[in-house]
Amino acid sequence: MHLTKPASSRSRSRSRIAYKFERPSNINSNNSNTGKMAAEARTISQPGHIRDQRKVMPHILLLAIAVVSLQFESVSAQSMMTKNEPMFISRSETFKFITGETIVLPCEVANTDTYVVAWKRGIAILTAGSVKVTPDPRVRLVNGFNLQIRDALPTDAGDYICQIATMDPREITHTVEILVPPRIHHISTGGHLQVKKGSSVRIECSATGNPMPNVTWSRKNNILPNGEEKLHSHVLSIENVDRHKGGVYICTANNRVGQPASSQVVLHVLFSPEISVERPVVFSGEGREATLVCIVHGETQPEVIWFKDTMQLDTTERHIMETRGSRHTLIIRKVHPQDFGNYSCVAENQLGKARKTLQLSGKPNVAVFNSPPISQYKDRYNISWAVDSHTPIEEYKLSFRKLPQGHEVVGNAIDSPSSSSSLSSLSSSSSSSSSQMYGSGSGLHAHRIGSNMGGLSGSGSYSGYGNVIHWGHNDWRDVVLPAVPVSHHYVQGMSYMVRGLDPDQHYEATVQSRNRYGWSDLTNSFVFSTSSNDGPVDLSTFLNHGLSDNEMRDLSVTFYGSSAINRQKLGLLALSSATLALSLLVA
């Protein structure tokens, strides 16, 4: 028996485990390997076979070594198969960081004791094992193989690879996005812009950031010229510029990263002076102080000069001129009668000149009605008013009429196209009619019938004492009332009982006041109404039953000042019976 070695090269590479027995020809092929070995042992143990035994022993030893080696390699291979391989615990992710923040990219691994873990960015190696390769001082490893980058920059955006250096490299990839707060890097005007009135303006505002910021325009302490609070555009356009469109405009960029960025543009509009007056008519009195104010705007700042009629005024003890911003003031102390009249302020700059006129008046202010709009009576109404005057009021003129059909009452005013024209005609005729009444200087208290009753004919009719006067629907009735007694208070006034009215009707009234310097302007139309309920006996009832002179004494006119009320009943006993009846109907 001997061992043979296969001839193939593959078998030679595994010679330690490929040896086999080649049995002798005199051994039966059906015997088991155990029988074979026993037979050989018996053969070897026989005395005549000692020489053969010496030849066989090396082969048996070689066979034993091959079996042991085979078992060892099998155990070693099994151990290698069961040993854990290197692996990643972290997974590939996308991270977002704001510039200036610290970037930390995780790379947690297991079973890498005999392997090198490296960080790469593109072809550049950042770290290998625990050794930092990149020269960037912001980069280092923390908590194992986590990569840290301090003070993030926009250029740090990109892909970062953590790799385990096996025969077939294993790796994960992190994507870094750097968020950049907004920044305004360009404004076309450079922050200041001067244009002439009437010009067009276009301002551009450019901003950068990641993500790209939204750009809006607003105006400091004001709305934009288009009426909006904000404009979502990087371009601001303003057409037909005037002084009202000047100011500070703000460009704001916002991408919700960090704080919004903003930049201001100051728009200066160059224009000739523009003047407005605080009060076109200033009321005052002798010995008092008067203040006239002009509001002057202009770029560049205009020079302002004051005039009385055509004479330029200089600063004196009584004439003081002050300037505070755009407010130019002329103060007249201890007003003299000759101070009343027309004044003007003249403003001039390099682009032009402007003038505005004011009036210093000693006349009364416009009166204000203060009686309730609805009467408690159906046939009469107690109307009252107050007026401001630095000089005592000498007389009043009250005008009233029934409200024509088609006029709508809104509050205490009249909504009608013809109402203003009718008041204008009333105002134009008031001066002449009153002058006719008082031209003789009569001190009598008179009730005057308006021109519509001229000659007691036309739309009205009169048939004697005890008969009712019928008025046309549009007829104004005028009552001129002397201010008796004279009041020296600043606030003066009067109340008057208007009689002979129709029940449940609307009436309108106006009043003027006169002092030594002239008549005031007409008041706005005041609307009052009579009641529909039964009230005291009406005027016709008294006329039908006949009234004695003594019964007429209760008709009264009330005068009052600002601090005391003085009542005086005006006796009508001096009037004739016909005049008395006519006065009652008119009133």
mmCIF file of C-alpha atoms in Angstrom, residues 394-396 437-448 480-484 514 559 570-575 579:
data_model
loop_
_atom_site.group_PDB
_atom_site.id
_atom_site.type_symbol
_atom_site.label_atom_id
_atom_site.label_comp_id
_atom_site.label_asym_id
_atom_site.label_seq_id
_atom_site.Cartn_x
_atom_site.Cartn_y
_atom_site.Cartn_z
ATOM 1 C CA GLU A 394 -75.599 146.181 17.461
ATOM 2 C CA GLU A 395 -78.238 144.186 15.596
ATOM 3 C CA TYR A 396 -79.156 140.829 14.063
ATOM 4 C CA MET A 437 -84.031 149.834 7.149
ATOM 5 C CA TYR A 438 -81.375 151.502 9.282
ATOM 6 C CA GLY A 439 -80.223 154.277 7.020
ATOM 7 C CA SER A 440 -82.038 156.883 9.069
ATOM 8 C CA GLY A 441 -80.438 155.767 12.292
ATOM 9 C CA SER A 442 -83.799 154.946 13.807
ATOM 10 C CA GLY A 443 -83.581 153.368 17.234
ATOM 11 C CA LEU A 444 -86.989 151.716 16.981
ATOM 12 C CA HIS A 445 -87.251 147.960 17.234
ATOM 13 C CA ALA A 446 -88.719 146.990 13.855
ATOM 14 C CA HIS A 447 -89.941 143.726 12.326
ATOM 15 C CA ARG A 448 -89.244 143.925 8.614
ATOM 16 C CA VAL A 480 -84.208 142.636 12.056
ATOM 17 C CA LEU A 481 -83.619 142.667 15.807
ATOM 18 C CA PRO A 482 -81.622 145.320 17.680
ATOM 19 C CA ALA A 483 -79.250 144.005 20.300
ATOM 20 C CA VAL A 484 -80.847 145.607 23.341
ATOM 21 C CA ARG A 514 -73.535 143.438 12.848
ATOM 22 C CA PHE A 559 -80.576 138.712 24.629
ATOM 23 C CA LEU A 570 -90.100 144.568 24.307
ATOM 24 C CA GLY A 571 -93.375 146.409 24.759
ATOM 25 C CA LEU A 572 -95.445 146.762 21.689
ATOM 26 C CA LEU A 573 -97.916 149.280 23.150
ATOM 27 C CA ALA A 574 -96.560 152.115 21.040
ATOM 28 C CA LEU A 575 -97.567 150.323 17.846
ATOM 29 C CA THR A 579 -98.947 147.278 12.901
#
